[in-house]
Coordinates of C-alpha atoms in Angstrom, one line a residue:
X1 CA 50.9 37.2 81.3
X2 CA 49.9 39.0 84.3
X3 CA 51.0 42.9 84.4
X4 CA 53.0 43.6 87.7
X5 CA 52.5 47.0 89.1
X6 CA 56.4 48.2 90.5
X7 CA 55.9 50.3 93.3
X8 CA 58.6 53.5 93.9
X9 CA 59.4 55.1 97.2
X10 CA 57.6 58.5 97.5
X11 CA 61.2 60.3 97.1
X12 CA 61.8 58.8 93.7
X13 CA 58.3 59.7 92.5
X14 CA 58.7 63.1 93.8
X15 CA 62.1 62.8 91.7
X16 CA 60.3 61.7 88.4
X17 CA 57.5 63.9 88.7
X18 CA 60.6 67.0 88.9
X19 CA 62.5 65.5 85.4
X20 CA 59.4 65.3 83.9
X21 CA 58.5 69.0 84.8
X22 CA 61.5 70.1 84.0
X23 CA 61.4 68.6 80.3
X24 CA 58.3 69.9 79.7
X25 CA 58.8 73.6 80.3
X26 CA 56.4 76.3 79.2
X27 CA 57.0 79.4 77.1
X28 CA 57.2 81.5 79.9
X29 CA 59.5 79.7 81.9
X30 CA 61.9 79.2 78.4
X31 CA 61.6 83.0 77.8
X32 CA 62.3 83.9 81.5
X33 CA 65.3 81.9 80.9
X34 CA 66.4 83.9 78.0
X35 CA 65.2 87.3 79.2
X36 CA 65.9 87.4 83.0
X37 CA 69.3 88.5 84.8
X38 CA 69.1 85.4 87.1
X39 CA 72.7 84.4 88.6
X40 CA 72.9 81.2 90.6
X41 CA 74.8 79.4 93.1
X42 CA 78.7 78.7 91.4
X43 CA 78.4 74.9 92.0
X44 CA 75.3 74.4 89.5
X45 CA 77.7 75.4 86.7
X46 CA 80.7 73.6 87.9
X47 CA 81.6 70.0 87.4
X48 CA 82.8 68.3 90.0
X49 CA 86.5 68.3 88.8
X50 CA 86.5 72.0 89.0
X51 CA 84.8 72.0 92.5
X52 CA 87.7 69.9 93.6
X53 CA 90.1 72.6 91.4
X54 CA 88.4 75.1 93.7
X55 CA 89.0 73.5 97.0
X56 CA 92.7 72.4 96.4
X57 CA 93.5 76.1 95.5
X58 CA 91.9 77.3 98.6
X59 CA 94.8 75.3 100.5
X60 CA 97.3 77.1 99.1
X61 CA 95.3 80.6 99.6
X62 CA 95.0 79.4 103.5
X63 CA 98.7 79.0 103.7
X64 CA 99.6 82.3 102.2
X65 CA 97.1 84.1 105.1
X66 CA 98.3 82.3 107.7
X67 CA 102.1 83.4 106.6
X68 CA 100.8 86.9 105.5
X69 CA 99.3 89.1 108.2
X70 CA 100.6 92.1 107.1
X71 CA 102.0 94.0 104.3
X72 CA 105.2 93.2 104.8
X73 CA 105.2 89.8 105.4
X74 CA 102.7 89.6 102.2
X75 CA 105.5 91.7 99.8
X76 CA 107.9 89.5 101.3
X77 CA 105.7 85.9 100.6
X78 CA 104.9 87.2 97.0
X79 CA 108.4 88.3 96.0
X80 CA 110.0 85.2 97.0
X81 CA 107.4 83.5 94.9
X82 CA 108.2 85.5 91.7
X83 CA 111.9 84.7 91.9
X84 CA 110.9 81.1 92.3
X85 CA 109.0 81.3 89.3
X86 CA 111.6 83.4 86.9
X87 CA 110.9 87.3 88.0
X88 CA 113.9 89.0 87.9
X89 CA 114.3 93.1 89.7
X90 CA 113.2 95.6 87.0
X91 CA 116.0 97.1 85.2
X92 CA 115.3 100.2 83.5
X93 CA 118.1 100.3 81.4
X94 CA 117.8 96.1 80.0
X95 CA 115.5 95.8 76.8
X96 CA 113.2 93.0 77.3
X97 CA 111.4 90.3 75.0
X98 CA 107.9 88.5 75.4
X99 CA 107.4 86.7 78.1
X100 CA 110.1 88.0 80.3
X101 CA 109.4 88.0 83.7
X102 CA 110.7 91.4 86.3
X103 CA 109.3 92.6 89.2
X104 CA 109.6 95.8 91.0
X105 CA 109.8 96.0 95.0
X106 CA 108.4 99.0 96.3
X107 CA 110.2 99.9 100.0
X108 CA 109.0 95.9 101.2
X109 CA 105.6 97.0 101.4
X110 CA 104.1 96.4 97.6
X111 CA 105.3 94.8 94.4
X112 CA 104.4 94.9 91.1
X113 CA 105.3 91.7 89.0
X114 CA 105.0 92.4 84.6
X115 CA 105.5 89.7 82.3
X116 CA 106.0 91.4 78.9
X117 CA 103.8 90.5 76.1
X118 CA 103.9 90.1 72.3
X119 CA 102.2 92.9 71.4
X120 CA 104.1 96.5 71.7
X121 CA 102.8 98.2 75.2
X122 CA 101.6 100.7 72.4
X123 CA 98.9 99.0 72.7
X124 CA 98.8 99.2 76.0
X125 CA 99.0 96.5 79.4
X126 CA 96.8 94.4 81.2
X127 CA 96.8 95.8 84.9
X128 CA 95.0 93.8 87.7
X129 CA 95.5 95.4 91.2
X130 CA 95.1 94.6 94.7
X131 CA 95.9 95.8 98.4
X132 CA 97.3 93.7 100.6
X133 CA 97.2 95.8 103.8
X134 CA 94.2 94.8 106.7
X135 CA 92.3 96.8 109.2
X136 CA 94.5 95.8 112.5
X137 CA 95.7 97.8 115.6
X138 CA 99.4 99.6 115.2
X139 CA 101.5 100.0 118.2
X140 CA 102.1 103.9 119.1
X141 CA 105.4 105.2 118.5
X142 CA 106.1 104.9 122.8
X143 CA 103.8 102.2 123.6
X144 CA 105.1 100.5 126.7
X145 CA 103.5 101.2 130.3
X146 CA 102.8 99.9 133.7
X147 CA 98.6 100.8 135.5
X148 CA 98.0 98.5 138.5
X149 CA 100.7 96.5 138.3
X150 CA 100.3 95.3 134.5
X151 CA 102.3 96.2 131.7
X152 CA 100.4 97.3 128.5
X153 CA 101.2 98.8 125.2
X154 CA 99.1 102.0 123.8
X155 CA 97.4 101.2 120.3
X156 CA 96.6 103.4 117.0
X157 CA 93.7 101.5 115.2
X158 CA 94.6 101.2 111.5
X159 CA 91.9 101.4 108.9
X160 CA 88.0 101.4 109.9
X161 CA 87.2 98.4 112.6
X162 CA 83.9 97.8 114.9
X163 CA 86.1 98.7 117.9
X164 CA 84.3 95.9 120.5
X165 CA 85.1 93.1 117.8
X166 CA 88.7 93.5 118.9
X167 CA 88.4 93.5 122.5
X168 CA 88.4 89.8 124.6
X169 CA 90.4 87.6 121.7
X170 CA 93.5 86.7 120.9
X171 CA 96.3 88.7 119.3
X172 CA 99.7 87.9 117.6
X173 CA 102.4 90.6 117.4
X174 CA 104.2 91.3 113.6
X175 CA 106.6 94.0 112.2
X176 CA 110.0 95.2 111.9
X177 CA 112.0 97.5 114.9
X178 CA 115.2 99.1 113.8
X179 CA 117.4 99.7 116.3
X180 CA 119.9 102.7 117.1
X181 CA 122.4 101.4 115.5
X182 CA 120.6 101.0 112.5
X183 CA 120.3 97.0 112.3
X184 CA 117.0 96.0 112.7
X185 CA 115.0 92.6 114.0
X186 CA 111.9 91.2 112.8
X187 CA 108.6 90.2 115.2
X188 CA 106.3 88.1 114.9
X189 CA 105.4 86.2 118.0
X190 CA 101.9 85.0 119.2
X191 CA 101.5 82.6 115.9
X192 CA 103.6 79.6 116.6
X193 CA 102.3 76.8 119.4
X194 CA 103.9 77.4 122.6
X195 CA 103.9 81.5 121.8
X196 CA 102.7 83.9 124.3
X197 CA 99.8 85.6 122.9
X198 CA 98.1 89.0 123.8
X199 CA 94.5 90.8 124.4
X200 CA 93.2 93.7 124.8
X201 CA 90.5 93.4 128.3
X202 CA 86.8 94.1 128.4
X203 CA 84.3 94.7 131.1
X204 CA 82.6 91.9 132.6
X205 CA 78.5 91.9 132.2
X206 CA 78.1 92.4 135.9
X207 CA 79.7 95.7 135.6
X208 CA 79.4 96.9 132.6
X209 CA 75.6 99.2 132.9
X210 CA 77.4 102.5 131.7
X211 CA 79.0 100.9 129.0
X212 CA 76.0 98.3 127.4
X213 CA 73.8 101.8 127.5
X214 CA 76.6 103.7 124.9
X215 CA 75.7 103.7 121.4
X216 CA 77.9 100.7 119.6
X217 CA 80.4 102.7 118.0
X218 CA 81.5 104.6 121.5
X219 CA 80.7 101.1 123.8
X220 CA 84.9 100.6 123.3
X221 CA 87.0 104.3 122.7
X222 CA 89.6 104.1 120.7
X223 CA 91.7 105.1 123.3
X224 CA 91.2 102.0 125.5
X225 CA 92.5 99.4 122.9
X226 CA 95.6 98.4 125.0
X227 CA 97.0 95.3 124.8
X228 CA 97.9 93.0 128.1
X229 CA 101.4 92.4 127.8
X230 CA 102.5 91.1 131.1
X231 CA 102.0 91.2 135.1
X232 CA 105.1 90.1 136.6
X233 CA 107.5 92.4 138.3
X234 CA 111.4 92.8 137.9
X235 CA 112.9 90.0 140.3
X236 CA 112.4 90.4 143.6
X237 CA 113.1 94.7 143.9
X238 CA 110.7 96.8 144.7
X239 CA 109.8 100.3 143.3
X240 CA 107.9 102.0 140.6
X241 CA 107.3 100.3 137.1
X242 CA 108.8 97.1 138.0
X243 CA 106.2 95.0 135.7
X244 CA 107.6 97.2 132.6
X245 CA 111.3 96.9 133.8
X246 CA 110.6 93.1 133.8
X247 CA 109.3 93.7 130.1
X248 CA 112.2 95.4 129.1
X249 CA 114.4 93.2 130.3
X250 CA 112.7 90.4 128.4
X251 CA 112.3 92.2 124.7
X252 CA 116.1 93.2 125.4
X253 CA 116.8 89.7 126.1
X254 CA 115.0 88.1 122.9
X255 CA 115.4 91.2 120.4
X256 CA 118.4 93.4 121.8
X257 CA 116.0 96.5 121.6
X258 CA 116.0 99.4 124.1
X259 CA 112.6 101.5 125.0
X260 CA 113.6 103.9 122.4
X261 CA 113.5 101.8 119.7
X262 CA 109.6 101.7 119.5
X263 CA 110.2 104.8 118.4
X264 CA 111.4 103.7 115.1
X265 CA 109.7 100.5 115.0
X266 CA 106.4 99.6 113.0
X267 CA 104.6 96.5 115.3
X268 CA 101.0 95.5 114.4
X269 CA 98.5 93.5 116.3
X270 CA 96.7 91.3 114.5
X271 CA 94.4 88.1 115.0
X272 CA 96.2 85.2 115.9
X273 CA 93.2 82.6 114.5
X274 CA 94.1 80.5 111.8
X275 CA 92.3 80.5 108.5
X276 CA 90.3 77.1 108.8
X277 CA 87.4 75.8 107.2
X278 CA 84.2 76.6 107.5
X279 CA 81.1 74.6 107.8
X280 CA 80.2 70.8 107.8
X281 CA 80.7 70.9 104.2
X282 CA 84.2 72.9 104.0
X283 CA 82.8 75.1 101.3
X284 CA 84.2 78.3 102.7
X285 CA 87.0 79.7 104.6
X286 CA 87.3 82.2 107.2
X287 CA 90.6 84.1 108.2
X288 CA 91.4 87.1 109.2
X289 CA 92.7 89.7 106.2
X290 CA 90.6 88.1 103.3
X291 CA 90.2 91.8 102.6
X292 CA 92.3 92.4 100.4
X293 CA 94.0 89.2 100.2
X294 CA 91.6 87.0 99.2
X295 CA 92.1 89.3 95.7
X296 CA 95.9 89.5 96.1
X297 CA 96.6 86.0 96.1
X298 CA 94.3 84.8 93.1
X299 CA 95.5 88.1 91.3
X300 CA 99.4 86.9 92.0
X301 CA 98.8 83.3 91.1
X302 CA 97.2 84.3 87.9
X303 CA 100.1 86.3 87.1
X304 CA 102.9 83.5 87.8
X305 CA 100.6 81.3 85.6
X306 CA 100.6 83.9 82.4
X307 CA 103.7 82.4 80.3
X308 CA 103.3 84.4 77.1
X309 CA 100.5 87.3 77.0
X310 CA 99.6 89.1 74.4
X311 CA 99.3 92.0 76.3
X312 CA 102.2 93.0 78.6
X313 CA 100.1 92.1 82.7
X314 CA 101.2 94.6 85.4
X315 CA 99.9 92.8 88.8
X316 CA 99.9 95.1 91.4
X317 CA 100.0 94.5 95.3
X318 CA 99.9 97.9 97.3
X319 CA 99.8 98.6 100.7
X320 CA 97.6 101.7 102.8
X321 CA 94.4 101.0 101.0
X322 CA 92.4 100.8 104.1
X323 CA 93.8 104.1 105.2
X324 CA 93.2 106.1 101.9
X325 CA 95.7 105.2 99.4
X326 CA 98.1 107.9 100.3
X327 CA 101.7 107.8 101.5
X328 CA 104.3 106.4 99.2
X329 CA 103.5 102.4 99.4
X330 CA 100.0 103.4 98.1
X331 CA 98.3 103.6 95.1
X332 CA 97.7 107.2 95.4
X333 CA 101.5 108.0 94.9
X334 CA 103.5 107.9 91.6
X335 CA 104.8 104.3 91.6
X336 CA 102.4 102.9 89.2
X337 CA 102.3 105.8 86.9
X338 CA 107.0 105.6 86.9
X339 CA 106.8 101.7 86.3
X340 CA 104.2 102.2 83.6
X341 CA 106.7 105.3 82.3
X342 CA 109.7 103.0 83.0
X343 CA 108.5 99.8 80.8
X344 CA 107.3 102.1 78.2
X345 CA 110.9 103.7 77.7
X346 CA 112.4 100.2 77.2
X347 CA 110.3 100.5 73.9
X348 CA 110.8 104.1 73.1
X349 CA 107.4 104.7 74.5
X350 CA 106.0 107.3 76.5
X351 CA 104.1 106.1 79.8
X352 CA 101.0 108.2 79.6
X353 CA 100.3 106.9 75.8
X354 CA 100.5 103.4 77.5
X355 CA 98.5 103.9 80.4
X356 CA 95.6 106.1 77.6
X357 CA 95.3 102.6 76.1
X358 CA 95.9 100.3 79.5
X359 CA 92.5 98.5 81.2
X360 CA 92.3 97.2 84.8
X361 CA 90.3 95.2 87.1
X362 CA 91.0 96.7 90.9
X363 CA 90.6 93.3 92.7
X364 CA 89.2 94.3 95.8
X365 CA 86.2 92.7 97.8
X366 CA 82.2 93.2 98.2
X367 CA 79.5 93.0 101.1
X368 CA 78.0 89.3 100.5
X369 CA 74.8 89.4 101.1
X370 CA 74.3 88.5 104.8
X371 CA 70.8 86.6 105.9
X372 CA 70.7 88.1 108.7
X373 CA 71.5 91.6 108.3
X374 CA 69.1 92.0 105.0
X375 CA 67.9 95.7 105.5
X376 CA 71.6 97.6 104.5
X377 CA 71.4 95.7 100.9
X378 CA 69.3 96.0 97.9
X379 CA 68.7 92.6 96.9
X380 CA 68.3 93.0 93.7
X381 CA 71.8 94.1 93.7
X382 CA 73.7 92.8 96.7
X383 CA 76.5 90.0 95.4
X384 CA 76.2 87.2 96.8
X385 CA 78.9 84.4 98.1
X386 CA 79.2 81.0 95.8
X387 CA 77.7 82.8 93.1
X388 CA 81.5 83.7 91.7
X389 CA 83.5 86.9 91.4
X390 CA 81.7 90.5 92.0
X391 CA 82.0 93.3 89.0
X392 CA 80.8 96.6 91.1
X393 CA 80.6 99.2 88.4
X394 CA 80.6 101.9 91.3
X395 CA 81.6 101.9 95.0
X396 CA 81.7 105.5 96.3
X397 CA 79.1 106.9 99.2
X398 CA 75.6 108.9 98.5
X399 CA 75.7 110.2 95.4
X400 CA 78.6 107.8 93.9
X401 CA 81.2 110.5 95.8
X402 CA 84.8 109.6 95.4
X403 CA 84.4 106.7 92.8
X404 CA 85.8 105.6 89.8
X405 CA 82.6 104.7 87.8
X406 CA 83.3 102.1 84.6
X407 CA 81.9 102.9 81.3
X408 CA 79.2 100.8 80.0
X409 CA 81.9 100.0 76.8
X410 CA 84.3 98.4 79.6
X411 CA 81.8 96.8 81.7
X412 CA 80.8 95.5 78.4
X413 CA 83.5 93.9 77.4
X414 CA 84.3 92.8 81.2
X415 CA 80.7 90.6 80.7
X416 CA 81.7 89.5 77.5
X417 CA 85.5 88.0 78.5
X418 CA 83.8 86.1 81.6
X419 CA 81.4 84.6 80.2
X420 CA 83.2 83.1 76.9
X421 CA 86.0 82.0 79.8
X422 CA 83.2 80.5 81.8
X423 CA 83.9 82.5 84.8
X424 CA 81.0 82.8 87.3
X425 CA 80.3 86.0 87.8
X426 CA 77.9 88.9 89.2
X427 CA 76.7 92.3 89.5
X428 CA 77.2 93.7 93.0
X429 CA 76.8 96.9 94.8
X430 CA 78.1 98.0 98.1
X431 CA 74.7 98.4 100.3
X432 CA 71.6 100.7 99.7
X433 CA 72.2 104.0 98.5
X434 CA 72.8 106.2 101.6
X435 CA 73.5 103.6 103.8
X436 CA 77.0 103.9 104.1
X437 CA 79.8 103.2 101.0
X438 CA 83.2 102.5 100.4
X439 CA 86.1 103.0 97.9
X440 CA 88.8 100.8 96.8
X441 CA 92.2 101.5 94.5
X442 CA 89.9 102.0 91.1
X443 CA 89.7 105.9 91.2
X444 CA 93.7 106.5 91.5
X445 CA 94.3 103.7 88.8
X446 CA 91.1 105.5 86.5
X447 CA 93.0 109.0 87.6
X448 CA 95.9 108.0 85.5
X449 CA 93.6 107.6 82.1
X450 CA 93.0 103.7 82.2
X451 CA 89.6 102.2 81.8
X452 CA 88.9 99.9 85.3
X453 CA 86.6 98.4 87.0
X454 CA 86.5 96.7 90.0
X455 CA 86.4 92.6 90.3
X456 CA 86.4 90.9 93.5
X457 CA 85.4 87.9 95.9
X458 CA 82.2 89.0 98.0
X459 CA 83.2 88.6 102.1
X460 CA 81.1 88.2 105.1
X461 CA 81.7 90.4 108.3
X462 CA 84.2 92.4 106.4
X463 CA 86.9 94.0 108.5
X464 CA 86.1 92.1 111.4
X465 CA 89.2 90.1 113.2
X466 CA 87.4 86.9 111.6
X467 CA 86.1 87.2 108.1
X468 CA 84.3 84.6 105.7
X469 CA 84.8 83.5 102.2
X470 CA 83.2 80.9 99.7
X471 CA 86.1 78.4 98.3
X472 CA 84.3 78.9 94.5
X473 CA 84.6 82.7 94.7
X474 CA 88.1 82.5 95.7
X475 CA 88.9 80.3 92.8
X476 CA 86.8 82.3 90.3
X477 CA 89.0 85.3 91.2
X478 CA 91.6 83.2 89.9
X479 CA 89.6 82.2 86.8
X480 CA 88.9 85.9 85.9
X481 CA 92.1 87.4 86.1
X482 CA 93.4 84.8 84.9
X483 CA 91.2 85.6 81.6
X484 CA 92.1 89.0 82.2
X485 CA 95.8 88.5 81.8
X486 CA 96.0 86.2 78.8
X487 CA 93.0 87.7 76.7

């Protein structure tokens, strides 16, 4: 019988040559495999169920930023969520059995949510914290004014912001004013279709030689972030300020305030994009706020998912991180350190045993490694996004100043948890040494005598109005505090 020769396509031979390379490995390839710290992209190690897991998730975390632009509104979003699923307010006084579920609001700007475990909190809790306050631009206390006609409002930046990136787009207004007779009204207006929104103005390029020659971080002062608010004058009167009487007139009309209230008023300008997709593939997500809320929400959800720890999980959402921690809605204050004291007396405990034997991951985010701004990292120990969740042992400036740094014993067992959960993961730093630095919540949590380290989703043109996200990070962070919680 004659032999027929079958002829493949050059793609399929190219194909067959690859398998039969790859089953036919050499000794140095098979050791590298077993010696070399070699993470990978997150979607080699995930089946396609759990790719779809990861995706589906991400619609619920794209929902929660578009409701949550602030802390408030993101205390609010969370606490109604944990009386939907069975939290109940924190009673000092109640005794409590495994698996109860309580919650303590702290003044609408951060929440912790506990579900107690089986094991006495002798032994310590399971704390996972995050920060749910963004870099934005806060109204001054007497913001309203009339230049040229045009009514504007005078702005504070909050947290540290590439001034230009918030010039020439979009904003929504969000907060809470109280008024002088002490009821108050909440804002939020530039979100909804058919809403006014608001900008602050740049310099056209024709006109702009003075300022395109300033160094970057001076090209936009502080000073001149003030928003467009309006142009139209009161009626048909003449006389001075007529385009802020008209403005007046119309927040009287639609919130019954009077100019005074600003005064005790907290209104914050934020983005008013959408989080959306990104990319032909839809593998990643950008928003404004994923830092810190692209930890918050996976850190929350995990929580609400825990039914019956071992361990007693604290999950902690915390406001003024971006600023420093301090005031009395961050973690810099007391209000972890009483609820730890306060949970602890419900079992005749005392709270600084319980926080001596506590651990935590501080969910906060990391540089991803950017392709086109290689120089700031050290490759070798950037993180990366779609290779999973970031475990930055350090953050801190120069010479690791004002940083919580984890043992190797914690980081150990960190490694060890992930990878029997299967939880992608990486090593991550923030930058080269002396290139610039940050902190996150991990020093004031480590302050209090609990091991941490910090855990979180790695973020593209972080604290800029429009930030970026990969969809298997996001759901990794779930993964791993998940594990976290339930180990």
């Amino acid at each position: 019988m004659e032999r027929r020769q079958i002829l493949y396509p050059f793609s399929t031979i190219i194909i067959l040559k690859r398998m039969i390379n790859m089953s036919e490995k050499t000794q140095a390839e098979i050791l590298k495999e077993e010696l070399f710290y070699s993470p990978e992209h997150a979607a080699y190690a995930c089946e396609d169920e759990e790719i779809a897991k990861a995706d589906a998730f991400c619609e619920g975390y794209k929902q929660f930023l578009n409701a949550c632009k602030t802390e408030r509104e993101a205390a609010a979003f969370v606490k109604e969520l944990a009386e939907k699923n069975g939290y109940v307010p924190f009673d000092p006084k109640a005794s409590y059995k495994a698996g109860d579920k309580v919650y303590s609001d702290i003044r609408s700007k951060a929440l912790i949510l506990c579900t107690f475990g089986s094991e006495s909190l002798e032994k310590g809790a399971k704390i996972v914290a995050s920060h749910i306050d963004s870099p934005r631009l806060d109204l001054k206390p007497n913001p309203l004014y009339e230049d040229a006609e045009l009514a504007l409002f005078k702005t504070h930046y909050y947290g540290g912001i590439k001034k230009y990136q918030w010039t020439a787009i979009p904003l929504a207004l969000h907060g809470i004013i109280y008024r002088r007779d002490g009821s108050s009204v909440k804002v939020c207006l530039g979100e909804d279709e058919g809403d006014p929104q608001f900008v602050v103005t740049d310099l056209l390029p024709h006109l702009d030689k003075k300022q395109a020659n300033r160094p970057m971080s001076e090209a936009i002062e502080g000073e001149n972030l003030n928003i467009l608010v309006g142009s139209r004058p009161f009626a048909k009167d003449k006389g001075s300020e007529m385009v802020k009487l008209n403005i007046m007139k119309l927040l009287n009309e639609k919130y019954g305030i009077i100019e005074a209230d600003f005064l005790s008023a907290e209104l914050e300008a934020v983005p008013a994009f959408k989080a959306s997709d990104i990319g032909f593939d839809r593998s990643m997500v950008g928003s404004y706020g994923h830092d810190d809320r692209v930890c918050a929400y996976p850190s929350v959800m995990a929580e609400i998912d825990t039914v019956m720890p071992k361990y007693t999980s604290v999950t902690v959402i915390t406001d003024k991180e971006e600023t420093g921690s301090d005031g009395n809605t961050g973690l810099h204050s007391a209000f972890l350190k009483h609820f730890i004291a306060d949970i602890a007396k419900t079992q005749g405990l005392c709270g600084r045993d319980v926080l001596r034997a506590s651990e935590c991951l501080s969910a906060d985010v990391n540089a991803g490694f950017d392709p086109t701004y290689p120089s700031v990292h050290d490759k070798l120990n950037a993180a990366f996004i779609n290779r999973g969740i970031v475990v930055t042992k350090y953050t801190g400036s120069r010479g690791k100043s004002s940083t919580n740094d984890a043992n190797a014993e914690f980081m150990a067992k960190i490694r060890t948890l992930f990878d029997n959960s299967k939880v992608a993961w990486q090593i991550g730093e923030l930058g080269k040494v002396d290139e610039g630095g940050g902190g996150t919540v991990a020093k004031y949590v480590a302050n209090l005598g609990v091991e941490v380290v910090d855990v979180g989703v790695p973020v593209l043109s972080m604290h800029a109005p429009f930030e970026v996200v990969a969809k298997l990070d996001v759901y990794m962070a779930y993964k791993g505090f998940k594990a976290f919680l339930e180990q």
